[in-house]
mmCIF file of N, CA and C in Angstrom:
data_model
loop_
_atom_site.group_PDB
_atom_site.id
_atom_site.type_symbol
_atom_site.label_atom_id
_atom_site.label_comp_id
_atom_site.label_asym_id
_atom_site.label_seq_id
_atom_site.Cartn_x
_atom_site.Cartn_y
_atom_site.Cartn_z
ATOM 1 N N UNK G 209 -45.946 51.314 -12.524
ATOM 2 C CA UNK G 209 -45.159 51.241 -11.312
ATOM 3 C C UNK G 209 -45.614 50.078 -10.423
ATOM 4 N N UNK G 210 -46.926 49.885 -10.333
ATOM 5 C CA UNK G 210 -47.457 48.749 -9.570
ATOM 6 C C UNK G 210 -47.613 47.579 -10.539
ATOM 7 N N UNK G 211 -47.034 46.451 -10.176
ATOM 8 C CA UNK G 211 -46.979 45.288 -11.059
ATOM 9 C C UNK G 211 -47.214 44.045 -10.186
ATOM 10 N N UNK G 212 -48.262 43.298 -10.511
ATOM 11 C CA UNK G 212 -48.601 42.109 -9.714
ATOM 12 C C UNK G 212 -47.438 41.126 -9.603
ATOM 13 N N UNK G 213 -46.562 41.107 -10.588
ATOM 14 C CA UNK G 213 -45.413 40.195 -10.556
ATOM 15 C C UNK G 213 -44.422 40.575 -9.454
ATOM 16 N N UNK G 214 -44.558 41.784 -8.915
ATOM 17 C CA UNK G 214 -43.653 42.265 -7.870
ATOM 18 C C UNK G 214 -44.265 42.159 -6.475
ATOM 19 N N UNK G 215 -45.332 41.375 -6.352
ATOM 20 C CA UNK G 215 -45.965 41.123 -5.050
ATOM 21 C C UNK G 215 -45.655 39.681 -4.660
ATOM 22 N N UNK G 216 -45.018 39.519 -3.502
ATOM 23 C CA UNK G 216 -44.661 38.183 -3.025
ATOM 24 C C UNK G 216 -45.359 37.967 -1.689
ATOM 25 N N UNK G 217 -46.295 37.025 -1.682
ATOM 26 C CA UNK G 217 -47.041 36.695 -0.469
ATOM 27 C C UNK G 217 -46.395 35.499 0.227
ATOM 28 N N UNK G 218 -46.465 35.476 1.555
ATOM 29 C CA UNK G 218 -45.957 34.345 2.334
ATOM 30 C C UNK G 218 -44.497 34.045 1.964
ATOM 31 N N UNK G 219 -43.701 35.104 1.854
ATOM 32 C CA UNK G 219 -42.303 34.953 1.431
ATOM 33 C C UNK G 219 -41.481 34.255 2.511
ATOM 34 N N UNK G 220 -40.722 33.279 2.091
ATOM 35 C CA UNK G 220 -39.854 32.542 3.015
ATOM 36 C C UNK G 220 -38.505 33.257 3.096
ATOM 37 N N UNK G 221 -38.496 34.348 3.839
ATOM 38 C CA UNK G 221 -37.300 35.175 4.022
ATOM 39 C C UNK G 221 -37.035 35.300 5.518
ATOM 40 N N UNK G 222 -35.770 35.443 5.884
ATOM 41 C CA UNK G 222 -35.473 35.512 7.317
ATOM 42 C C UNK G 222 -34.629 36.721 7.702
ATOM 43 N N UNK G 223 -34.279 37.564 6.714
ATOM 44 C CA UNK G 223 -33.475 38.738 7.037
ATOM 45 C C UNK G 223 -33.803 39.879 6.081
ATOM 46 N N UNK G 224 -33.356 41.075 6.457
ATOM 47 C CA UNK G 224 -33.523 42.227 5.579
ATOM 48 C C UNK G 224 -32.829 41.958 4.249
ATOM 49 N N UNK G 225 -31.647 41.387 4.320
ATOM 50 C CA UNK G 225 -30.888 41.099 3.092
ATOM 51 C C UNK G 225 -31.648 40.117 2.199
ATOM 52 N N UNK G 226 -32.293 39.098 2.790
ATOM 53 C CA UNK G 226 -33.111 38.161 2.003
ATOM 54 C C UNK G 226 -34.199 38.916 1.239
ATOM 55 N N UNK G 227 -34.864 39.836 1.933
ATOM 56 C CA UNK G 227 -35.941 40.616 1.303
ATOM 57 C C UNK G 227 -35.395 41.449 0.150
ATOM 58 N N UNK G 228 -34.272 42.106 0.395
ATOM 59 C CA UNK G 228 -33.659 42.951 -0.631
ATOM 60 C C UNK G 228 -33.266 42.122 -1.847
ATOM 61 N N UNK G 229 -32.633 40.979 -1.620
ATOM 62 C CA UNK G 229 -32.184 40.124 -2.735
ATOM 63 C C UNK G 229 -33.364 39.540 -3.505
ATOM 64 N N UNK G 230 -34.407 39.126 -2.782
ATOM 65 C CA UNK G 230 -35.598 38.565 -3.431
ATOM 66 C C UNK G 230 -36.202 39.594 -4.384
ATOM 67 N N UNK G 231 -36.458 40.805 -3.877
ATOM 68 C CA UNK G 231 -37.128 41.791 -4.724
ATOM 69 C C UNK G 231 -36.194 42.335 -5.795
ATOM 70 N N UNK G 232 -34.908 42.507 -5.495
ATOM 71 C CA UNK G 232 -33.969 42.979 -6.522
ATOM 72 C C UNK G 232 -33.940 41.998 -7.692
ATOM 73 N N UNK G 233 -34.020 40.701 -7.384
ATOM 74 C CA UNK G 233 -34.061 39.689 -8.441
ATOM 75 C C UNK G 233 -35.284 39.853 -9.328
ATOM 76 N N UNK G 234 -36.435 40.129 -8.710
ATOM 77 C CA UNK G 234 -37.664 40.335 -9.488
ATOM 78 C C UNK G 234 -37.589 41.637 -10.280
ATOM 79 N N UNK G 235 -37.112 42.707 -9.633
ATOM 80 C CA UNK G 235 -36.968 43.981 -10.344
ATOM 81 C C UNK G 235 -36.082 43.799 -11.583
ATOM 82 N N UNK G 236 -34.998 43.048 -11.427
ATOM 83 C CA UNK G 236 -34.082 42.830 -12.549
ATOM 84 C C UNK G 236 -34.721 41.921 -13.605
ATOM 85 N N UNK G 237 -35.354 40.841 -13.148
ATOM 86 C CA UNK G 237 -35.991 39.893 -14.073
ATOM 87 C C UNK G 237 -37.006 40.584 -14.986
ATOM 88 N N UNK G 238 -37.757 41.542 -14.441
ATOM 89 C CA UNK G 238 -38.808 42.202 -15.216
ATOM 90 C C UNK G 238 -38.359 43.538 -15.818
ATOM 91 N N UNK G 239 -37.056 43.800 -15.768
ATOM 92 C CA UNK G 239 -36.507 44.942 -16.499
ATOM 93 C C UNK G 239 -36.561 46.294 -15.817
ATOM 94 N N UNK G 240 -36.914 46.333 -14.550
ATOM 95 C CA UNK G 240 -36.996 47.619 -13.842
ATOM 96 C C UNK G 240 -35.621 48.161 -13.453
ATOM 97 N N UNK G 241 -34.663 47.252 -13.223
ATOM 98 C CA UNK G 241 -33.329 47.666 -12.786
ATOM 99 C C UNK G 241 -32.258 46.878 -13.540
ATOM 100 N N UNK G 242 -31.026 47.359 -13.405
ATOM 101 C CA UNK G 242 -29.881 46.703 -14.027
ATOM 102 C C UNK G 242 -29.158 45.831 -13.003
ATOM 103 N N UNK G 243 -28.321 44.914 -13.488
ATOM 104 C CA UNK G 243 -27.541 44.089 -12.564
ATOM 105 C C UNK G 243 -26.741 44.978 -11.600
ATOM 106 N N UNK G 244 -26.636 44.520 -10.363
ATOM 107 C CA UNK G 244 -25.923 45.283 -9.349
ATOM 108 C C UNK G 244 -26.850 46.077 -8.437
ATOM 109 N N UNK G 245 -28.110 46.195 -8.833
ATOM 110 C CA UNK G 245 -29.066 46.973 -8.036
ATOM 111 C C UNK G 245 -29.203 46.396 -6.619
ATOM 112 N N UNK G 246 -29.326 45.077 -6.520
ATOM 113 C CA UNK G 246 -29.478 44.442 -5.199
ATOM 114 C C UNK G 246 -28.299 44.740 -4.299
ATOM 115 N N UNK G 247 -27.086 44.716 -4.848
ATOM 116 C CA UNK G 247 -25.899 45.044 -4.051
ATOM 117 C C UNK G 247 -25.963 46.483 -3.555
ATOM 118 N N UNK G 248 -26.411 47.398 -4.432
ATOM 119 C CA UNK G 248 -26.502 48.808 -4.061
ATOM 120 C C UNK G 248 -27.525 49.016 -2.938
ATOM 121 N N UNK G 249 -28.675 48.338 -3.030
ATOM 122 C CA UNK G 249 -29.695 48.477 -1.985
ATOM 123 C C UNK G 249 -29.191 47.885 -0.670
ATOM 124 N N UNK G 250 -28.564 46.704 -0.738
ATOM 125 C CA UNK G 250 -28.058 46.055 0.479
ATOM 126 C C UNK G 250 -27.006 46.939 1.160
ATOM 127 N N UNK G 251 -26.122 47.543 0.378
ATOM 128 C CA UNK G 251 -25.101 48.423 0.953
ATOM 129 C C UNK G 251 -25.738 49.658 1.570
ATOM 130 N N UNK G 252 -26.723 50.238 0.900
ATOM 131 C CA UNK G 252 -27.388 51.433 1.426
ATOM 132 C C UNK G 252 -28.144 51.112 2.713
ATOM 133 N N UNK G 253 -28.776 49.945 2.736
ATOM 134 C CA UNK G 253 -29.564 49.549 3.922
ATOM 135 C C UNK G 253 -28.685 49.498 5.163
ATOM 136 N N UNK G 254 -27.425 49.081 5.012
ATOM 137 C CA UNK G 254 -26.517 49.010 6.165
ATOM 138 C C UNK G 254 -26.178 50.402 6.694
ATOM 139 N N UNK G 255 -26.080 51.373 5.802
ATOM 140 C CA UNK G 255 -25.735 52.744 6.202
ATOM 141 C C UNK G 255 -26.962 53.574 6.575
ATOM 142 N N UNK G 256 -28.029 53.398 5.810
ATOM 143 C CA UNK G 256 -29.258 54.178 5.991
ATOM 144 C C UNK G 256 -30.446 53.225 6.046
ATOM 145 N N UNK G 257 -30.687 52.637 7.219
ATOM 146 C CA UNK G 257 -31.748 51.633 7.316
ATOM 147 C C UNK G 257 -33.126 52.216 7.018
ATOM 148 N N UNK G 258 -34.037 51.324 6.625
ATOM 149 C CA UNK G 258 -35.361 51.773 6.169
ATOM 150 C C UNK G 258 -36.528 51.186 6.957
ATOM 151 N N UNK G 259 -36.258 50.588 8.120
ATOM 152 C CA UNK G 259 -37.351 50.089 8.947
ATOM 153 C C UNK G 259 -38.123 51.250 9.560
ATOM 154 N N UNK G 260 -39.437 51.137 9.562
ATOM 155 C CA UNK G 260 -40.287 52.202 10.102
ATOM 156 C C UNK G 260 -41.370 51.620 10.998
ATOM 157 N N UNK G 261 -41.627 52.285 12.131
ATOM 158 C CA UNK G 261 -42.748 51.848 12.958
ATOM 159 C C UNK G 261 -44.050 52.383 12.354
ATOM 160 N N UNK G 262 -44.826 51.488 11.777
ATOM 161 C CA UNK G 262 -46.122 51.891 11.239
ATOM 162 C C UNK G 262 -47.148 51.876 12.360
ATOM 163 N N UNK G 263 -48.339 52.286 12.048
ATOM 164 C CA UNK G 263 -49.399 52.311 13.052
ATOM 165 C C UNK G 263 -49.849 50.877 13.337
ATOM 166 N N UNK G 264 -49.233 50.260 14.353
ATOM 167 C CA UNK G 264 -49.576 48.898 14.742
ATOM 168 C C UNK G 264 -48.796 47.820 14.010
ATOM 169 N N UNK G 265 -48.207 48.148 12.882
ATOM 170 C CA UNK G 265 -47.456 47.172 12.082
ATOM 171 C C UNK G 265 -46.188 47.859 11.580
ATOM 172 N N UNK G 266 -45.049 47.235 11.827
ATOM 173 C CA UNK G 266 -43.788 47.788 11.332
ATOM 174 C C UNK G 266 -43.588 47.398 9.878
ATOM 175 N N UNK G 267 -42.926 48.283 9.136
ATOM 176 C CA UNK G 267 -42.645 47.984 7.747
ATOM 177 C C UNK G 267 -41.278 48.539 7.375
ATOM 178 N N UNK G 268 -40.802 48.154 6.210
ATOM 179 C CA UNK G 268 -39.533 48.650 5.702
ATOM 180 C C UNK G 268 -39.721 49.037 4.245
ATOM 181 N N UNK G 269 -38.971 50.064 3.820
ATOM 182 C CA UNK G 269 -39.063 50.523 2.433
ATOM 183 C C UNK G 269 -37.651 50.622 1.817
ATOM 184 N N UNK G 270 -36.996 49.465 1.633
ATOM 185 C CA UNK G 270 -35.643 49.502 1.076
ATOM 186 C C UNK G 270 -35.610 50.124 -0.323
ATOM 187 N N UNK G 271 -34.595 50.964 -0.542
ATOM 188 C CA UNK G 271 -34.422 51.625 -1.835
ATOM 189 C C UNK G 271 -33.000 52.165 -1.907
ATOM 190 N N UNK G 272 -32.627 52.689 -3.059
ATOM 191 C CA UNK G 272 -31.306 53.303 -3.222
ATOM 192 C C UNK G 272 -31.397 54.376 -4.290
ATOM 193 N N UNK G 273 -30.253 54.939 -4.657
ATOM 194 C CA UNK G 273 -30.261 55.992 -5.680
ATOM 195 C C UNK G 273 -30.674 55.410 -7.032
ATOM 196 N N UNK G 274 -30.805 56.282 -8.003
ATOM 197 C CA UNK G 274 -31.391 55.870 -9.286
ATOM 198 C C UNK G 274 -30.376 55.442 -10.337
ATOM 199 N N UNK G 275 -29.138 55.183 -9.957
ATOM 200 C CA UNK G 275 -28.095 54.887 -10.948
ATOM 201 C C UNK G 275 -28.351 53.633 -11.778
ATOM 202 N N UNK G 276 -28.943 52.617 -11.220
ATOM 203 C CA UNK G 276 -29.141 51.352 -11.940
ATOM 204 C C UNK G 276 -30.611 51.107 -12.285
ATOM 205 N N UNK G 277 -31.378 52.180 -12.372
ATOM 206 C CA UNK G 277 -32.829 52.073 -12.561
ATOM 207 C C UNK G 277 -33.205 52.291 -14.023
ATOM 208 N N UNK G 278 -34.041 51.397 -14.548
ATOM 209 C CA UNK G 278 -34.598 51.548 -15.895
ATOM 210 C C UNK G 278 -35.982 52.185 -15.849
ATOM 211 N N UNK G 279 -36.778 51.827 -14.832
ATOM 212 C CA UNK G 279 -38.149 52.322 -14.721
ATOM 213 C C UNK G 279 -38.567 52.254 -13.246
ATOM 214 N N UNK G 280 -39.429 53.181 -12.804
ATOM 215 C CA UNK G 280 -39.876 53.151 -11.407
ATOM 216 C C UNK G 280 -40.763 51.943 -11.134
ATOM 217 N N UNK G 281 -40.709 51.460 -9.888
ATOM 218 C CA UNK G 281 -41.524 50.304 -9.502
ATOM 219 C C UNK G 281 -41.713 50.295 -7.989
ATOM 220 N N UNK G 282 -42.759 49.602 -7.582
ATOM 221 C CA UNK G 282 -43.034 49.369 -6.166
ATOM 222 C C UNK G 282 -43.221 47.870 -5.995
ATOM 223 N N UNK G 283 -42.452 47.284 -5.099
ATOM 224 C CA UNK G 283 -42.618 45.868 -4.790
ATOM 225 C C UNK G 283 -43.288 45.710 -3.440
ATOM 226 N N UNK G 284 -43.812 44.529 -3.184
ATOM 227 C CA UNK G 284 -44.413 44.219 -1.880
ATOM 228 C C UNK G 284 -43.987 42.815 -1.486
ATOM 229 N N UNK G 285 -43.458 42.708 -0.286
ATOM 230 C CA UNK G 285 -43.146 41.398 0.283
ATOM 231 C C UNK G 285 -43.909 41.276 1.585
ATOM 232 N N UNK G 286 -44.708 40.231 1.673
ATOM 233 C CA UNK G 286 -45.380 39.902 2.933
ATOM 234 C C UNK G 286 -44.678 38.643 3.443
ATOM 235 N N UNK G 287 -43.763 38.814 4.410
ATOM 236 C CA UNK G 287 -42.985 37.658 4.878
ATOM 237 C C UNK G 287 -43.833 36.687 5.693
ATOM 238 N N UNK G 288 -43.465 35.430 5.603
ATOM 239 C CA UNK G 288 -44.128 34.379 6.385
ATOM 240 C C UNK G 288 -44.033 34.695 7.879
ATOM 241 N N UNK G 289 -42.838 35.156 8.284
ATOM 242 C CA UNK G 289 -42.592 35.572 9.670
ATOM 243 C C UNK G 289 -41.996 36.973 9.620
ATOM 244 N N UNK G 290 -42.243 37.804 10.640
ATOM 245 C CA UNK G 290 -41.656 39.150 10.628
ATOM 246 C C UNK G 290 -40.138 39.095 10.431
ATOM 247 N N UNK G 291 -39.628 40.087 9.717
ATOM 248 C CA UNK G 291 -38.209 40.178 9.383
ATOM 249 C C UNK G 291 -37.633 41.414 10.070
ATOM 250 N N UNK G 292 -36.451 41.257 10.648
ATOM 251 C CA UNK G 292 -35.831 42.356 11.375
ATOM 252 C C UNK G 292 -35.104 43.316 10.430
ATOM 253 N N UNK G 293 -35.497 44.575 10.504
ATOM 254 C CA UNK G 293 -34.813 45.663 9.802
ATOM 255 C C UNK G 293 -34.385 46.670 10.860
ATOM 256 N N UNK G 294 -33.246 47.321 10.644
ATOM 257 C CA UNK G 294 -32.853 48.416 11.520
ATOM 258 C C UNK G 294 -33.775 49.605 11.224
ATOM 259 N N UNK G 295 -34.032 50.398 12.261
ATOM 260 C CA UNK G 295 -34.962 51.514 12.131
ATOM 261 C C UNK G 295 -34.296 52.709 11.439
ATOM 262 N N UNK G 296 -35.063 53.350 10.582
ATOM 263 C CA UNK G 296 -34.588 54.528 9.880
ATOM 264 C C UNK G 296 -34.134 55.580 10.900
ATOM 265 N N UNK G 297 -32.906 56.057 10.739
ATOM 266 C CA UNK G 297 -32.390 57.080 11.635
ATOM 267 C C UNK G 297 -31.862 56.574 12.966
ATOM 268 N N UNK G 298 -32.017 55.277 13.243
ATOM 269 C CA UNK G 298 -31.578 54.692 14.512
ATOM 270 C C UNK G 298 -31.062 53.283 14.254
ATOM 271 N N UNK G 299 -29.894 53.167 13.648
ATOM 272 C CA UNK G 299 -29.338 51.868 13.227
ATOM 273 C C UNK G 299 -29.366 50.801 14.308
ATOM 274 N N UNK G 300 -29.156 51.225 15.559
ATOM 275 C CA UNK G 300 -29.054 50.244 16.644
ATOM 276 C C UNK G 300 -30.413 49.676 17.058
ATOM 277 N N UNK G 301 -31.501 50.327 16.702
ATOM 278 C CA UNK G 301 -32.841 49.843 17.059
ATOM 279 C C UNK G 301 -33.365 48.947 15.944
ATOM 280 N N UNK G 302 -33.799 47.738 16.318
ATOM 281 C CA UNK G 302 -34.316 46.774 15.341
ATOM 282 C C UNK G 302 -35.836 46.702 15.423
ATOM 283 N N UNK G 303 -36.463 46.581 14.273
ATOM 284 C CA UNK G 303 -37.918 46.458 14.188
ATOM 285 C C UNK G 303 -38.280 45.152 13.499
ATOM 286 N N UNK G 304 -39.270 44.458 14.030
ATOM 287 C CA UNK G 304 -39.800 43.262 13.372
ATOM 288 C C UNK G 304 -40.833 43.724 12.350
ATOM 289 N N UNK G 305 -40.475 43.639 11.076
ATOM 290 C CA UNK G 305 -41.320 44.175 10.009
ATOM 291 C C UNK G 305 -42.199 43.085 9.397
ATOM 292 N N UNK G 306 -43.478 43.402 9.285
ATOM 293 C CA UNK G 306 -44.444 42.454 8.730
ATOM 294 C C UNK G 306 -44.818 42.774 7.281
ATOM 295 N N UNK G 307 -44.425 43.953 6.822
ATOM 296 C CA UNK G 307 -44.673 44.381 5.448
ATOM 297 C C UNK G 307 -43.384 45.029 4.950
ATOM 298 N N UNK G 308 -42.940 44.651 3.745
ATOM 299 C CA UNK G 308 -41.744 45.247 3.147
ATOM 300 C C UNK G 308 -42.156 45.775 1.773
ATOM 301 N N UNK G 309 -41.899 47.066 1.548
ATOM 302 C CA UNK G 309 -42.304 47.704 0.300
ATOM 303 C C UNK G 309 -41.062 48.316 -0.352
ATOM 304 N N UNK G 310 -40.306 47.500 -1.093
ATOM 305 C CA UNK G 310 -39.125 48.021 -1.786
ATOM 306 C C UNK G 310 -39.543 49.001 -2.891
ATOM 307 N N UNK G 311 -38.812 50.098 -3.008
ATOM 308 C CA UNK G 311 -39.118 51.111 -4.008
ATOM 309 C C UNK G 311 -37.981 51.211 -5.018
ATOM 310 N N UNK G 312 -38.344 51.359 -6.277
ATOM 311 C CA UNK G 312 -37.381 51.694 -7.319
ATOM 312 C C UNK G 312 -37.762 53.090 -7.783
ATOM 313 N N UNK G 313 -36.911 54.050 -7.457
ATOM 314 C CA UNK G 313 -37.190 55.443 -7.788
ATOM 315 C C UNK G 313 -36.268 55.872 -8.920
ATOM 316 N N UNK G 314 -36.865 56.342 -10.011
ATOM 317 C CA UNK G 314 -36.069 56.747 -11.169
ATOM 318 C C UNK G 314 -35.750 58.238 -11.136
ATOM 319 N N UNK G 315 -36.723 59.028 -10.732
ATOM 320 C CA UNK G 315 -36.576 60.475 -10.740
ATOM 321 C C UNK G 315 -36.436 60.960 -9.301
ATOM 322 N N UNK G 316 -35.261 61.477 -8.957
ATOM 323 C CA UNK G 316 -35.037 61.882 -7.562
ATOM 324 C C UNK G 316 -35.992 62.982 -7.126
ATOM 325 N N UNK G 317 -36.481 63.791 -8.061
ATOM 326 C CA UNK G 317 -37.456 64.833 -7.697
ATOM 327 C C UNK G 317 -38.769 64.197 -7.233
ATOM 328 N N UNK G 318 -39.114 63.069 -7.837
ATOM 329 C CA UNK G 318 -40.371 62.399 -7.467
ATOM 330 C C UNK G 318 -40.203 61.536 -6.219
ATOM 331 N N UNK G 319 -38.954 61.278 -5.820
ATOM 332 C CA UNK G 319 -38.715 60.428 -4.651
ATOM 333 C C UNK G 319 -39.351 61.025 -3.401
ATOM 334 N N UNK G 320 -39.215 62.332 -3.211
ATOM 335 C CA UNK G 320 -39.784 62.978 -2.034
ATOM 336 C C UNK G 320 -41.304 62.840 -2.033
ATOM 337 N N UNK G 321 -41.935 63.050 -3.187
ATOM 338 C CA UNK G 321 -43.389 62.902 -3.285
ATOM 339 C C UNK G 321 -43.799 61.467 -2.966
ATOM 340 N N UNK G 322 -43.028 60.499 -3.472
ATOM 341 C CA UNK G 322 -43.315 59.083 -3.212
ATOM 342 C C UNK G 322 -43.197 58.791 -1.720
ATOM 343 N N UNK G 323 -42.155 59.302 -1.079
ATOM 344 C CA UNK G 323 -41.978 59.046 0.351
ATOM 345 C C UNK G 323 -43.080 59.713 1.176
ATOM 346 N N UNK G 324 -43.569 60.862 0.740
ATOM 347 C CA UNK G 324 -44.698 61.509 1.435
ATOM 348 C C UNK G 324 -45.950 60.624 1.348
ATOM 349 N N UNK G 325 -46.179 60.052 0.162
ATOM 350 C CA UNK G 325 -47.327 59.143 0.004
ATOM 351 C C UNK G 325 -47.140 57.898 0.872
ATOM 352 N N UNK G 326 -45.900 57.422 0.960
ATOM 353 C CA UNK G 326 -45.623 56.266 1.822
ATOM 354 C C UNK G 326 -45.943 56.603 3.280
ATOM 355 N N UNK G 327 -45.671 57.826 3.705
ATOM 356 C CA UNK G 327 -45.939 58.228 5.093
ATOM 357 C C UNK G 327 -47.435 58.102 5.402
ATOM 358 N N UNK G 328 -48.285 58.443 4.434
ATOM 359 C CA UNK G 328 -49.736 58.301 4.651
ATOM 360 C C UNK G 328 -50.105 56.834 4.847
ATOM 361 N N UNK G 329 -49.476 55.966 4.077
ATOM 362 C CA UNK G 329 -49.738 54.525 4.212
ATOM 363 C C UNK G 329 -49.265 54.045 5.584
ATOM 364 N N UNK G 330 -48.078 54.483 5.990
ATOM 365 C CA UNK G 330 -47.492 54.078 7.272
ATOM 366 C C UNK G 330 -48.391 54.468 8.439
ATOM 367 N N UNK G 331 -49.069 55.588 8.303
ATOM 368 C CA UNK G 331 -49.916 56.095 9.390
ATOM 369 C C UNK G 331 -51.329 55.522 9.363
ATOM 370 N N UNK G 332 -51.641 54.691 8.383
ATOM 371 C CA UNK G 332 -52.977 54.111 8.243
ATOM 372 C C UNK G 332 -52.948 52.651 8.716
ATOM 373 N N UNK G 333 -53.230 52.459 10.001
ATOM 374 C CA UNK G 333 -53.164 51.121 10.588
ATOM 375 C C UNK G 333 -54.062 50.113 9.900
ATOM 376 N N UNK G 334 -55.254 50.538 9.513
ATOM 377 C CA UNK G 334 -56.196 49.636 8.844
ATOM 378 C C UNK G 334 -55.634 49.194 7.489
ATOM 379 N N UNK G 335 -55.077 50.121 6.752
ATOM 380 C CA UNK G 335 -54.490 49.795 5.455
ATOM 381 C C UNK G 335 -53.309 48.838 5.628
ATOM 382 N N UNK G 336 -52.465 49.073 6.622
ATOM 383 C CA UNK G 336 -51.333 48.175 6.876
ATOM 384 C C UNK G 336 -51.814 46.769 7.228
ATOM 385 N N UNK G 337 -52.875 46.682 8.021
ATOM 386 C CA UNK G 337 -53.432 45.358 8.359
ATOM 387 C C UNK G 337 -53.959 44.661 7.112
ATOM 388 N N UNK G 338 -54.640 45.412 6.252
ATOM 389 C CA UNK G 338 -55.148 44.817 5.006
ATOM 390 C C UNK G 338 -54.005 44.316 4.136
ATOM 391 N N UNK G 339 -52.934 45.098 4.044
ATOM 392 C CA UNK G 339 -51.766 44.666 3.275
ATOM 393 C C UNK G 339 -51.196 43.374 3.845
ATOM 394 N N UNK G 340 -50.974 43.365 5.157
ATOM 395 C CA UNK G 340 -50.355 42.203 5.800
ATOM 396 C C UNK G 340 -51.219 40.952 5.686
ATOM 397 N N UNK G 341 -52.514 41.110 5.816
ATOM 398 C CA UNK G 341 -53.410 39.955 5.898
ATOM 399 C C UNK G 341 -53.948 39.486 4.550
ATOM 400 N N UNK G 342 -53.769 40.275 3.510
ATOM 401 C CA UNK G 342 -54.344 39.928 2.215
ATOM 402 C C UNK G 342 -53.663 38.703 1.617
ATOM 403 N N UNK G 343 -54.449 37.905 0.954
ATOM 404 C CA UNK G 343 -53.935 36.746 0.204
ATOM 405 C C UNK G 343 -54.136 36.979 -1.291
ATOM 406 N N UNK G 344 -54.450 38.237 -1.658
ATOM 407 C CA UNK G 344 -54.799 38.555 -3.034
ATOM 408 C C UNK G 344 -53.917 39.701 -3.543
ATOM 409 N N UNK G 345 -53.130 39.419 -4.568
ATOM 410 C CA UNK G 345 -52.185 40.416 -5.092
ATOM 411 C C UNK G 345 -52.905 41.657 -5.610
ATOM 412 N N UNK G 346 -54.046 41.479 -6.275
ATOM 413 C CA UNK G 346 -54.784 42.626 -6.811
ATOM 414 C C UNK G 346 -55.265 43.527 -5.670
ATOM 415 N N UNK G 347 -55.709 42.922 -4.570
ATOM 416 C CA UNK G 347 -56.147 43.721 -3.418
ATOM 417 C C UNK G 347 -54.974 44.531 -2.849
ATOM 418 N N UNK G 348 -53.807 43.916 -2.776
ATOM 419 C CA UNK G 348 -52.628 44.609 -2.277
ATOM 420 C C UNK G 348 -52.297 45.801 -3.175
ATOM 421 N N UNK G 349 -52.323 45.602 -4.479
ATOM 422 C CA UNK G 349 -52.050 46.711 -5.391
ATOM 423 C C UNK G 349 -53.104 47.801 -5.250
ATOM 424 N N UNK G 350 -54.350 47.409 -5.003
ATOM 425 C CA UNK G 350 -55.409 48.396 -4.769
ATOM 426 C C UNK G 350 -55.132 49.233 -3.521
ATOM 427 N N UNK G 351 -54.602 48.601 -2.484
ATOM 428 C CA UNK G 351 -54.257 49.316 -1.255
ATOM 429 C C UNK G 351 -53.169 50.360 -1.503
ATOM 430 N N UNK G 352 -52.328 50.110 -2.495
ATOM 431 C CA UNK G 352 -51.187 50.992 -2.770
ATOM 432 C C UNK G 352 -51.417 51.902 -3.980
ATOM 433 N N UNK G 353 -52.632 51.934 -4.498
ATOM 434 C CA UNK G 353 -52.886 52.690 -5.728
ATOM 435 C C UNK G 353 -52.554 54.168 -5.582
ATOM 436 N N UNK G 354 -52.599 54.715 -4.375
ATOM 437 C CA UNK G 354 -52.268 56.138 -4.182
ATOM 438 C C UNK G 354 -50.828 56.434 -4.573
ATOM 439 N N UNK G 355 -49.972 55.419 -4.580
ATOM 440 C CA UNK G 355 -48.565 55.642 -4.943
ATOM 441 C C UNK G 355 -48.399 55.969 -6.424
ATOM 442 N N UNK G 356 -49.375 55.569 -7.247
ATOM 443 C CA UNK G 356 -49.257 55.802 -8.677
ATOM 444 C C UNK G 356 -49.782 57.173 -9.080
ATOM 445 N N UNK G 357 -50.582 57.790 -8.215
ATOM 446 C CA UNK G 357 -51.125 59.100 -8.548
ATOM 447 C C UNK G 357 -50.005 60.134 -8.466
ATOM 448 N N UNK G 358 -49.923 60.983 -9.475
ATOM 449 C CA UNK G 358 -48.830 61.965 -9.450
ATOM 450 C C UNK G 358 -49.198 63.245 -8.759
#
């Protein structure tokens, strides 16, 4: 699920859609999803935004249903500049996100468990700072290793 090829540091992105398209391209390139996945995530993001206020650092976790999924995956985008995502549950509120963690969920039963693990990460300000400030893909994957535990 954690794959160094899905970690993008210093990403030159300027919108939520840029982030979604960048990671959907990587997910597709490495066989995690089928064509059309990026469109599905972008459409879902407009209806059900995924920006979250983390402890000191805002983040977003774009994802969609499992229809175009081949295998589960977790991506990481650390944008060069914060990217605006609408806040989950409050479309009109915008958050400047410094960490974007796109999820590819294959099993809807495991999605809830994955989101619970994400909540622990969101509430860990030190971990979020390490993610944002790291220049090392392996370190970033180490920060997220709890997501792979079942």
